[in-house]
XYZ file of C-alpha atoms in Angstrom:
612
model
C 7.618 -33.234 1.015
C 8.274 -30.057 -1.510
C 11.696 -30.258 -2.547
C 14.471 -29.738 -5.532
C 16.165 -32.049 -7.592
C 18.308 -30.021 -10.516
C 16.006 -28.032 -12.242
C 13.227 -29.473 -10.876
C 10.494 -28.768 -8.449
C 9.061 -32.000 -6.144
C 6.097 -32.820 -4.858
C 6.344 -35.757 -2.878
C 8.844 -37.150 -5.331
C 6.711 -36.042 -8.747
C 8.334 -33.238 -10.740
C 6.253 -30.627 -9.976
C 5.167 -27.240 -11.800
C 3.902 -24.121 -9.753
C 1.963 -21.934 -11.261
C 0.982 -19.646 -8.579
C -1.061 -16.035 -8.231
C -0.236 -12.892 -5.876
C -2.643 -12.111 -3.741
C -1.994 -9.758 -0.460
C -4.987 -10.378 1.867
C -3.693 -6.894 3.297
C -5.381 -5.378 0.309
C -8.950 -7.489 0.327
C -11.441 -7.562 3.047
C -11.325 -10.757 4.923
C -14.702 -11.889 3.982
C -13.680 -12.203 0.476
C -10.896 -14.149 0.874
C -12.393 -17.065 0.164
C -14.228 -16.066 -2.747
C -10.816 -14.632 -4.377
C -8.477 -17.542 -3.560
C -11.412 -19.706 -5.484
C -11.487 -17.670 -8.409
C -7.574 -18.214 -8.406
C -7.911 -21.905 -8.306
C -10.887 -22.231 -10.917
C -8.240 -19.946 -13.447
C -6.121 -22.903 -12.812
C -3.431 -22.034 -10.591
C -2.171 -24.608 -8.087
C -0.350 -22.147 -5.426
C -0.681 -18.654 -3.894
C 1.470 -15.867 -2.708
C 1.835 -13.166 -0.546
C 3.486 -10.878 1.146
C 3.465 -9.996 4.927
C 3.937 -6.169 5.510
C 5.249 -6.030 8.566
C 3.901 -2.769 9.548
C 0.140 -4.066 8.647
C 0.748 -6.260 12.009
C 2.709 -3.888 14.344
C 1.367 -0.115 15.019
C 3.799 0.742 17.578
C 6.855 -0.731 18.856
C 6.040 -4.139 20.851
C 2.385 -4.247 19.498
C 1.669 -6.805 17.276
C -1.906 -7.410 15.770
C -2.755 -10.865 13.951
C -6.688 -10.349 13.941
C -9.536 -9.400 11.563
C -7.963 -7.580 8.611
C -4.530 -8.891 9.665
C -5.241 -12.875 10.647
C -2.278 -14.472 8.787
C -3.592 -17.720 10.195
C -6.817 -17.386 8.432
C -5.613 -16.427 5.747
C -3.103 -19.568 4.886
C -6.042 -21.974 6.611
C -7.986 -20.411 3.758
C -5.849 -20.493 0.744
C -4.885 -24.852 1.786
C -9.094 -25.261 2.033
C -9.367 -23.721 -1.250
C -6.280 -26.489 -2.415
C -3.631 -23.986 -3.282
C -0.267 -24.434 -2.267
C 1.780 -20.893 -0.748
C 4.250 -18.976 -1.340
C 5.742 -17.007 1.895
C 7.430 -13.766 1.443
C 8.244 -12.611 4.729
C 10.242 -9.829 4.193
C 10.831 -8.271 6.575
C 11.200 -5.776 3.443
C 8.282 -6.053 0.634
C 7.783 -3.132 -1.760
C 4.560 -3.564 -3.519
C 3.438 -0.064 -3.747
C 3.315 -0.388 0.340
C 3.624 2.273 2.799
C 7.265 2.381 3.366
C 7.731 -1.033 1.120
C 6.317 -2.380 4.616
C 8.321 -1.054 7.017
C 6.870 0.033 9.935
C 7.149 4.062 10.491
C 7.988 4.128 13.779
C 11.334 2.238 12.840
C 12.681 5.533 11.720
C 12.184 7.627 14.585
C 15.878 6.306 15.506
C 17.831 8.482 13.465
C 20.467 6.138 12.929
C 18.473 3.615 12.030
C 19.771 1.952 8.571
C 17.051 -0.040 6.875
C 18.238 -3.605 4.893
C 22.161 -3.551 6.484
C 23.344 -5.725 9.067
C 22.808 -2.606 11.294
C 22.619 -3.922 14.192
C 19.815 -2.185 15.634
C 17.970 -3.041 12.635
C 18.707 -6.445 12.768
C 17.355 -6.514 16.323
C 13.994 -4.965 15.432
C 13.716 -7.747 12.879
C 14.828 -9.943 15.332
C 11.593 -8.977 17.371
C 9.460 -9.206 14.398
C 10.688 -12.897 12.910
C 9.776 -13.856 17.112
C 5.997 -13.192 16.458
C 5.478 -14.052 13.149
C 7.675 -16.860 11.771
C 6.388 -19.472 14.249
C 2.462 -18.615 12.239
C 4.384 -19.821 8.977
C 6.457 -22.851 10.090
C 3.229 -24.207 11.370
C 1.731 -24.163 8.323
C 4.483 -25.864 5.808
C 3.737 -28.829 3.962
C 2.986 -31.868 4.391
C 2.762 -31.180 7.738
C 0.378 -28.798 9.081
C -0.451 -26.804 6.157
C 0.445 -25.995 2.560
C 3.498 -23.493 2.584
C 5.824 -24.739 0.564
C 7.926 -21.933 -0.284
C 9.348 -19.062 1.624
C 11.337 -15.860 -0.078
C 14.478 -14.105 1.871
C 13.959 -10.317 2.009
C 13.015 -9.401 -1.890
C 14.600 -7.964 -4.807
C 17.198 -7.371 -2.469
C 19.590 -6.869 -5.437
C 18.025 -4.052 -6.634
C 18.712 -1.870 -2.870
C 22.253 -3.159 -1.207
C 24.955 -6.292 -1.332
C 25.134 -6.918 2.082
C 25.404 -10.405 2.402
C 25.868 -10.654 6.335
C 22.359 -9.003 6.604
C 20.778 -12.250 4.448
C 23.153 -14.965 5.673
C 21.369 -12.664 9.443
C 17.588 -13.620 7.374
C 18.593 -16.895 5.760
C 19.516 -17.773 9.826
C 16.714 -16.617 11.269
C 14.419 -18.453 9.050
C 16.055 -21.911 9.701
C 16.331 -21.516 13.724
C 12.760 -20.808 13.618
C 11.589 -23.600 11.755
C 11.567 -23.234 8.454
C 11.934 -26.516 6.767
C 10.745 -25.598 3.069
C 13.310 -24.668 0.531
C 14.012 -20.924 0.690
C 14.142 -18.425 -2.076
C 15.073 -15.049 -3.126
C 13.553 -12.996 -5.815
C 15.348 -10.288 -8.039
C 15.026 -8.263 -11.713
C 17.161 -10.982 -14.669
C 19.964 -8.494 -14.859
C 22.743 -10.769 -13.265
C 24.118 -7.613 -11.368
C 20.475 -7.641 -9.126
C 20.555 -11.345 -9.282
C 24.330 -11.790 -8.198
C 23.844 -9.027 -5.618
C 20.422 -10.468 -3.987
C 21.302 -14.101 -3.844
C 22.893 -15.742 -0.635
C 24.013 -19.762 0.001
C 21.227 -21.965 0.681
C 18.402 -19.908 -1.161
C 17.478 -20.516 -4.660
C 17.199 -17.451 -7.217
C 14.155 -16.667 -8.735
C 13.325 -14.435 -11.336
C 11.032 -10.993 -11.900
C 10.034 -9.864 -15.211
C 7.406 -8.900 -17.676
C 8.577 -9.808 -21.573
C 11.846 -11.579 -23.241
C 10.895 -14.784 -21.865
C 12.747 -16.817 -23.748
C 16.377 -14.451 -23.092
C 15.542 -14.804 -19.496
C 15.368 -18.749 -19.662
C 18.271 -18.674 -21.631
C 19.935 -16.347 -19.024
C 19.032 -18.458 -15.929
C 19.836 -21.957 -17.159
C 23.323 -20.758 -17.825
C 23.902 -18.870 -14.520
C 22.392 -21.802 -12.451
C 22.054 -25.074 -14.557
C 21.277 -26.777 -11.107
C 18.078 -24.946 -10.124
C 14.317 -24.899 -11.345
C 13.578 -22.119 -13.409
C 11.296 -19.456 -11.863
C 9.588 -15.809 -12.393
C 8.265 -15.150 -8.831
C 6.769 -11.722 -10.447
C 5.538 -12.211 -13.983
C 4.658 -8.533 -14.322
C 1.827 -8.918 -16.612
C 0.586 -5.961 -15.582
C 1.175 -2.725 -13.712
C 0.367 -0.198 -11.049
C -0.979 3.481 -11.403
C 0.062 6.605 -9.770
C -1.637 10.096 -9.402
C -1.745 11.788 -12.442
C -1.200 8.892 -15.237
C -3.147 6.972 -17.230
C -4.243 3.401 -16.204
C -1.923 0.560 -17.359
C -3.488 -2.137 -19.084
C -1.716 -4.635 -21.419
C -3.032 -6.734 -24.080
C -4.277 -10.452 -23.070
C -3.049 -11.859 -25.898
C 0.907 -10.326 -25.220
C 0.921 -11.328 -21.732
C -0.517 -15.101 -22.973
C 2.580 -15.419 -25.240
C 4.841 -15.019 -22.563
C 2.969 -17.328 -20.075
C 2.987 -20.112 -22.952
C 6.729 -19.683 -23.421
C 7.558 -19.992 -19.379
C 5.232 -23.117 -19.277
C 7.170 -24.338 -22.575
C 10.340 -24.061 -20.445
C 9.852 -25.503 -17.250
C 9.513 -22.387 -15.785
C 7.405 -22.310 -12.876
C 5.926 -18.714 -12.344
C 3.844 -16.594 -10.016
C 1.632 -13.784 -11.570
C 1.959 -10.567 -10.221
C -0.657 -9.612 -9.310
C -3.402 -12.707 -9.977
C -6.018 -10.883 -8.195
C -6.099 -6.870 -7.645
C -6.936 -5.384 -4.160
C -7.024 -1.874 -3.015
C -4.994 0.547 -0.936
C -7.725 0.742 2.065
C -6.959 3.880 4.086
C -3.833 5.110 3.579
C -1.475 2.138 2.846
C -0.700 3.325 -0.933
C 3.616 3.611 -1.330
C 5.346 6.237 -3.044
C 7.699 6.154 -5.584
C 10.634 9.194 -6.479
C 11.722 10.083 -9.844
C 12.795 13.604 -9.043
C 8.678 14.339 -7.530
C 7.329 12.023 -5.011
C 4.512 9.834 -7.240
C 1.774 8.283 -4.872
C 0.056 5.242 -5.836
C -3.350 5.682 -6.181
C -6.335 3.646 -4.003
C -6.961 0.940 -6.003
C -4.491 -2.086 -6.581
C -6.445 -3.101 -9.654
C -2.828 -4.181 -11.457
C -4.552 -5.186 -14.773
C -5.097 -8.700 -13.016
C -6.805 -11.278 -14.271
C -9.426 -11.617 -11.285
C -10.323 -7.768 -10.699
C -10.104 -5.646 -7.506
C -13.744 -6.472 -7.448
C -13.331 -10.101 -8.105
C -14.363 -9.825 -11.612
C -12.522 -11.771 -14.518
C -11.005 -10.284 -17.400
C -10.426 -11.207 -20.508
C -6.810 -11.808 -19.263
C -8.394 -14.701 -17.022
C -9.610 -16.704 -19.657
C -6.250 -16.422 -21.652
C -4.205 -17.493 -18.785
C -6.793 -20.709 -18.209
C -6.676 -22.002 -21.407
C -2.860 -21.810 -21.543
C -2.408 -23.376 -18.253
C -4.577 -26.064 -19.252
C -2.216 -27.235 -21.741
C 0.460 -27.972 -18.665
C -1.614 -28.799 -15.595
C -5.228 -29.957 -15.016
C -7.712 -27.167 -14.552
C -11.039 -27.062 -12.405
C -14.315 -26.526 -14.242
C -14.946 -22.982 -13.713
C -18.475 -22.723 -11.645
C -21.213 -21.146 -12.946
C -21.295 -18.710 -10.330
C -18.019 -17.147 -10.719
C -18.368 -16.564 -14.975
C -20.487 -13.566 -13.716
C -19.057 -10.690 -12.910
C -19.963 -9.881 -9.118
C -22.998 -8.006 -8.779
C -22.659 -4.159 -7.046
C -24.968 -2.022 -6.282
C -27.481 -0.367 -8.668
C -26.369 3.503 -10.512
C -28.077 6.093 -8.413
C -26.998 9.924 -6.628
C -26.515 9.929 -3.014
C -28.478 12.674 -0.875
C -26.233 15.011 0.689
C -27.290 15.059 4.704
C -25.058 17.668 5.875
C -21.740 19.710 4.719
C -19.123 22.215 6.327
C -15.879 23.025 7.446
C -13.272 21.854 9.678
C -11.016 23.872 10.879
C -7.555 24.401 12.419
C -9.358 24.444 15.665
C -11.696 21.287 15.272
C -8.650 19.645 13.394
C -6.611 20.251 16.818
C -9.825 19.054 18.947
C -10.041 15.998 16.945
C -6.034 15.017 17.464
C -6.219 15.826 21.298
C -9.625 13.116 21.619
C -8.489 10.660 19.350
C -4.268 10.313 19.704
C -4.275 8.737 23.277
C -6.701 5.583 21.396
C -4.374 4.911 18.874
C -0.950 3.019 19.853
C 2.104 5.243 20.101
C 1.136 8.295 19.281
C 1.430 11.668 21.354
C 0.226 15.220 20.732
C 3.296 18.260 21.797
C 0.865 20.521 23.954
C 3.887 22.540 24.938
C 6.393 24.301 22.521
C 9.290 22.613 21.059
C 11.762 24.521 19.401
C 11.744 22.613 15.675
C 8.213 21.471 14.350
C 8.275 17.185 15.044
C 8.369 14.460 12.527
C 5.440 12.027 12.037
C 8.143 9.387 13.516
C 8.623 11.359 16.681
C 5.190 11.343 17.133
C 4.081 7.742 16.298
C 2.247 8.722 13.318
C 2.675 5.819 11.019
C -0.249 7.498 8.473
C -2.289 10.651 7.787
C -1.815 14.301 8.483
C -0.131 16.428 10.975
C -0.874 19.728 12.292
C 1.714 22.153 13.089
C 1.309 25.025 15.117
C 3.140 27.991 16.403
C 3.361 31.885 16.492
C 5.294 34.553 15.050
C 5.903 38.213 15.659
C 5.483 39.871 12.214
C 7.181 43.503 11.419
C 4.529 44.116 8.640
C 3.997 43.718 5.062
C 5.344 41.052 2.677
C 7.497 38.076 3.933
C 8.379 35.291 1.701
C 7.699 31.774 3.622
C 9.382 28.465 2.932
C 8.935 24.914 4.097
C 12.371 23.270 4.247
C 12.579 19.836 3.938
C 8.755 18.919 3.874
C 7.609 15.517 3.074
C 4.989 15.749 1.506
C 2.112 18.418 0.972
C 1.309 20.972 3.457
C -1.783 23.691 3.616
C -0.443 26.973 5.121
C -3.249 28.733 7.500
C -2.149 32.238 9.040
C -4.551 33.489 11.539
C -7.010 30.497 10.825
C -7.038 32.345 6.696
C -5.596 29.230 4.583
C -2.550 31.580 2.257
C -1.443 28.702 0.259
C -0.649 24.843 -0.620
C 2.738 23.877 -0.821
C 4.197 20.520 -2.243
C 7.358 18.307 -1.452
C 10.332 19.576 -3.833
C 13.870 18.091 -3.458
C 14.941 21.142 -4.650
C 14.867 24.680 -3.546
C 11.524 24.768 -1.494
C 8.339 26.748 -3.203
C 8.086 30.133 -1.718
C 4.689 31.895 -0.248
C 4.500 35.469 -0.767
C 2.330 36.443 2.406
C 0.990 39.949 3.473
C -0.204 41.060 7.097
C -0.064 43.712 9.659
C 2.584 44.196 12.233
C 1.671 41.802 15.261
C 1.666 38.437 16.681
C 0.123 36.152 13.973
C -0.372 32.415 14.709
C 0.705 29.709 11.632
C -0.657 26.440 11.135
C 0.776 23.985 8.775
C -1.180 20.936 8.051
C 0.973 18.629 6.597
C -0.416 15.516 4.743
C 1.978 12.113 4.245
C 0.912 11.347 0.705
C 2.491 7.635 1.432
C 6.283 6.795 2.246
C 8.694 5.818 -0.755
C 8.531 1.736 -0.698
C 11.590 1.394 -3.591
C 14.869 2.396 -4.320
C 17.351 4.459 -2.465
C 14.990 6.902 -0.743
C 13.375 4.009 0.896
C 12.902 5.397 4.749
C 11.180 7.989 4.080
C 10.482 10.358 7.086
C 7.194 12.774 7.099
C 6.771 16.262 7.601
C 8.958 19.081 7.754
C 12.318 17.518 8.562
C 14.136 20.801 8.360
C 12.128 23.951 9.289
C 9.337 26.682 8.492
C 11.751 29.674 7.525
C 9.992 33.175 7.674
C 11.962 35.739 5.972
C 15.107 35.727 7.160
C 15.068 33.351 10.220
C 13.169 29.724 11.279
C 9.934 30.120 13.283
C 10.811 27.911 16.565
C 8.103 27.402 19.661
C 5.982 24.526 17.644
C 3.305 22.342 18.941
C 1.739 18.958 17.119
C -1.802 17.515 17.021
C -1.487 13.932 14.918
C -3.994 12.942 12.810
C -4.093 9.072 12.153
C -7.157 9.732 9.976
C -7.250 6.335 8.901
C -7.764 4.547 12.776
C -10.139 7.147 13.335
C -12.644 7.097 11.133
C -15.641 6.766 13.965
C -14.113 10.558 15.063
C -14.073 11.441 12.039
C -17.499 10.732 10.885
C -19.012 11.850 14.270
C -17.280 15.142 14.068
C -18.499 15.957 10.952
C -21.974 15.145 11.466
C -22.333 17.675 14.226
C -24.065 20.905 13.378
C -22.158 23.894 14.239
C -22.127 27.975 12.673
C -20.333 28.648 9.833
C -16.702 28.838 10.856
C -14.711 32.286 11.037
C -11.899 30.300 9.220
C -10.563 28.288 6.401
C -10.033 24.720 6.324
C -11.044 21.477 5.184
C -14.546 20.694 3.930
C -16.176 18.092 4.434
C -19.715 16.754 3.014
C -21.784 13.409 4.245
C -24.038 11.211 1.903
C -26.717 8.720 2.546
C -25.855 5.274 1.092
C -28.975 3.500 1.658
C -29.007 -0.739 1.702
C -32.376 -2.601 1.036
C -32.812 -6.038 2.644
C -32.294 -7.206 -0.844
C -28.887 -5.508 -1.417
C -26.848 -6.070 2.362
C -23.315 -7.558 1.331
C -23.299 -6.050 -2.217
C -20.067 -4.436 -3.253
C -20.342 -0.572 -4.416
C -18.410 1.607 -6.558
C -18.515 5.172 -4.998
C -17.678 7.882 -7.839
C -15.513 10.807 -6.783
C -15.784 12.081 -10.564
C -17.178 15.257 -9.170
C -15.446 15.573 -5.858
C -11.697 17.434 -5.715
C -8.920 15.684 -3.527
C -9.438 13.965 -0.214
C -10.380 10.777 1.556
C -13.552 9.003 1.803
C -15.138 7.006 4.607
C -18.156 4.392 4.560
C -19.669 4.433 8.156
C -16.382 4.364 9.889
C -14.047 2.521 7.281
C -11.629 4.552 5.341
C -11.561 3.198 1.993
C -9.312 5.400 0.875
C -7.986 8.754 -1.132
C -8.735 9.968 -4.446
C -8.610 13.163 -6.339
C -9.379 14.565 -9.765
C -6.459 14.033 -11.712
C -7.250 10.418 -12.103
C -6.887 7.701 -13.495
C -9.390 6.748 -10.944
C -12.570 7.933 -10.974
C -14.176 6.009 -8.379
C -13.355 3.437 -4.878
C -14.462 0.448 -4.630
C -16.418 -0.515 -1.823
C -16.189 -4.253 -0.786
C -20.030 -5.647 0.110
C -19.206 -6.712 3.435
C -18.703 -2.968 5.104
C -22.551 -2.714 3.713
C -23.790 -6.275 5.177
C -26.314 -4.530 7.296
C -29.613 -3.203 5.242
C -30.263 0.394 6.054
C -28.884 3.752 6.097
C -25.047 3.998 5.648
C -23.035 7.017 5.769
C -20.399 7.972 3.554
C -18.311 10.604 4.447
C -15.824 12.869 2.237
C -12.820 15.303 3.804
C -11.690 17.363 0.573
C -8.366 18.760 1.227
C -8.463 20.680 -2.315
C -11.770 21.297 -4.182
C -12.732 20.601 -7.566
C -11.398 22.650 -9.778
C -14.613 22.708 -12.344
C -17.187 21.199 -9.950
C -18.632 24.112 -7.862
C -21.327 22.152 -5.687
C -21.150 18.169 -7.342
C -22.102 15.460 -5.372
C -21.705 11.561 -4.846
C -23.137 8.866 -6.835
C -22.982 4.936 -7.555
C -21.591 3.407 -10.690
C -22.251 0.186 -12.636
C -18.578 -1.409 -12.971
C -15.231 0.615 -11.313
C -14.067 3.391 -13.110
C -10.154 3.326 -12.974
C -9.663 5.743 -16.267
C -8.420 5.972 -19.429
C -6.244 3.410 -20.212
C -2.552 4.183 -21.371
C -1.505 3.577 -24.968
C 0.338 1.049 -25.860
């Protein structure tokens, strides 16, 4: 049995120490799940932990997917064969630089809909969810039936709301479904997030980076009875758009492990091994500007988004081999994983898509993709992503409007979170999400009828703090002049379901287009015998802004502000030898390259790291 006794953890009666790694299978191909979780047991750990984003199981309301990408059941069967304990966090909210912390988008096409309250037709949606996935957990607790032996109540919930009858609602749930292991919560060591995110029959765990020591101090005199832990030991950190890539010194992040271990402080890295943002799962954060994460989940972590081991690895071994007995590290894994070798990628075809093919592409592809509908017929106000279905992607708007002549100013009111303005099919100008007053486009034409299309792009909903629920597109209106444009249809683009569309689209030859829109450009990525399964890092160094596709699998955005340079490409989307096609929709170009192309690197290249 896994159990408590004072500030102690138990293992079948022993006093018991976790030292556990993050790892969210949503962010690493299935295939290499194995390989991971083994690298996390060779560094010495003796538990995992994860997060389940709920909307990385359900697409639409009532669906519920628990396959491929998404098999939770694989995933813990795979983490007890590798002999690691787990740690559960269910939610149902996550963060984690998620789309919409891991809410599912189609929650908050109710507009009354109040995320983390006792709301009740919140509660009932969660309700739904604990139904379908719960039961996959309480199978797997230990001793019996697997190796869970842990599971969190909602997270950092201290750092959102105090409503306790919404976790005494979780803390419930979790019981009457059959969880028998002790529960937990999780919140930042300021006691007004811990006192705020703790509820009766959980124990409180701790999240932080540095002060060790004033932490330990801190929780041993707020609860003497409980076992120290730091179920997010932020040794590292996450990127957005823009900055430079965190790193931090081995040797810091060492001295803090040591002094947890010291202290009988069981702990959980965050993260133990990076992962990426495949498609478009990246979060957002808000401080004053929307700030997207960026594609890769690299975190600094000791095993690397491509498996590799840093320098941080070996620190955190040797420490942890001081408390707890360590594996031999294989031979195998003290190399870092092989990729693919350096070489340029032939371009095999280039062009434009335009408002038109954009539209075509919505009307074929939104009846495959679960709850999502195209508006063929006007509407008076331009619809949400969440009226739609869209959980992800980009959304075009279209209507018409009967122009006097000459200059009109043109605003976007309430748009969430990037939209390209087309008049007449003639792209006038890129706007950007402002919470202030919206940016204006001065735009000329002659007196007529004059059709608008607004392509608005989700850059990824907010998954912290107070703007958490984050609806896309433009919530308010398109104001022309003096008055709002009504008479709107909508063609949704889930761009990351439908890559196959994508790719197939753009490979067709057609004339040079009479309009603006978005380029795109397709590469051969050719596989010898020798080289099917390799991983490869694709660089975008020369490309603009976009998204990228190998074959039919999104890996994910990037653009030229860095820090990343390059995606990574995990070797089992190239398992077959032959030709492979990689395929790149810029929504902005380059803004020095005229005509640059694709190539392979060596090793990822996430960017400059920040100063200390």
């Amino acid at each position: 049995m896994f159990t408590t006794s004072g500030t102690r953890f138990l293992r079948d009666g022993e006093p018991h120490l976790i030292v556990s790694g993050a790892f969210h299978y949503s962010r690493v191909h299935p295939d290499q799940w194995a390989d991971r979780l083994r690298r996390l047991r060779a560094m010495g750990a003796n538990a995992v932990e994860t997060y389940v984003p709920w909307n990385f199981h359900a697409p639409a309301p009532g669906v519920y997917d628990f396959s491929g990408a998404a098999d939770l059941e694989r995933f813990l069967d795979t983490a007890a064969a590798e002999d690691l304990d787990i740690l559960v966090r269910p939610g149902p909210y996550a963060c984690g630089e998620w789309e919409n912390g891991g809410f599912p988008g189609w929650l908050l096409a109710d507009p009354g809909m109040r995320l983390r309250t006792s709301n009740p037709a919140y509660l009932a949606e969660v309700d739904r969810w604990f139904d379908e996935m719960i039961p996959l957990i309480a199978a797997r607790q230990y001793p019996e039936g697997g190796r869970v032996i842990l599971v969190q109540i909602e997270n950092e919930y201290g750092s959102f709301g105090d409503d306790l009858q919404y976790l005494e609602h979780l803390r419930d749930g979790l019981l009457a479904r059959g969880i028998t292991v002790p529960l937990v919560t999780s919140d930042g060591p300021r006691m007004s997030w811990l006192l705020a995110g703790t509820v009766e029959g959980a124990l409180p765990t701790m999240n932080f980076g540095s002060r060790t020591a004033e932490h330990l101090e801190t929780f041993a005199a707020e609860f003497p009875d409980t076992p120290p832990m730091c179920m997010e030991y932020w040794h590292g950190w996450f990127d957005h758009w823009g900055e430079q890539h965190h790193t931090r010194a081995p040797e810091e992040a060492a001295h803090e492990l040591r002094t947890m271990l010291a202290g009988n402080m069981s702990t959980n890295f965050y993260m133990a091994v990076g992962g990426t943002n495949y498609g478009l799962w990246n979060g957002s954060n808000h401080d004053g500007v929307i700030q997207p994460t960026i594609t890769s989940y690299d975190y600094d972590a000791p095993i690397g988004e491509d498996g590799s081991l840093s320098p941080k690895f070996h620190a955190f071994r040797s420490i942890i081999a001081e408390y707890l007995p360590v594996p031999d590290l294989p031979a195998d894994l003290a190399v870092a994983p092989p990729a693919l070798t350096p070489r340029d990628l032939p371009l095999t075809t280039s062009g434009v898509l335009t408002c038109d093919d954009l539209q075509e592409l919505s009307l074929a592809t939104a009846p495959q993709v679960p709850g999502v509908r195209t508006v063929t017929e006007p509407v008076p106000e331009p619809p949400t992503f969440e009226q739609l279905g869209l959980e992800r992607g980009m959304l075009l708007l279209r209507s018409e409007v009967a122009h006097a002549g000459g200059a009109v100013p043109v605003r976007l009111h309430g748009l969430h979170d990037r939209a390209h303005v087309f008049i007449d099919g003639r792209l006038v100008g890129i706007v950007n999400r402002d919470e202030g007053t919206p940016e204006t486009l001065e735009i000329t034409a002659e007196r007529g009828v004059l059709r608008i299309d607004v392509l608005v792009e989700s850059q990824g909903r907010i998954n912290f703090g107070p703007l958490l629920g984050d609806r896309k597109g433009i919530l308010t209106g398109v104001w022309w002049g003096n008055r709002f444009i009504n008479g709107w249809r909508a063609y949704p683009l889930a761009l990351d379901v439908v890559g196959a569309a994508v790719s197939a689209l753009c490979t067709q030859d057609r004339p040079a287009p009479q309009a603006d829109g978005l380029s795109y450009r397709q590469y051969e990525l050719a596989v010898g015998a020798d080289e099917a399964g390799t991983d490869a890092n694709i660089s975008t160094a020369q490309r603009g802004r976009g998204f990228l596709w190998i074959d039919d699998s999104m890996l994910g955005r990037f653009w030229h502000i860095g820090p990343q340079q390059s995606l990574y490409c995990p070797g089992p989307l190239l398992a077959s030898a032959g030709s492979h096609t990689v395929t790149v929709l810029e929504t902005d170009p380059s803004p020095t390259v005229t005509d640059g192309g694709m190539s392979l690197l060596a090793r990822p290249d996430l960017g400059e790291p920040a100063q200390p």
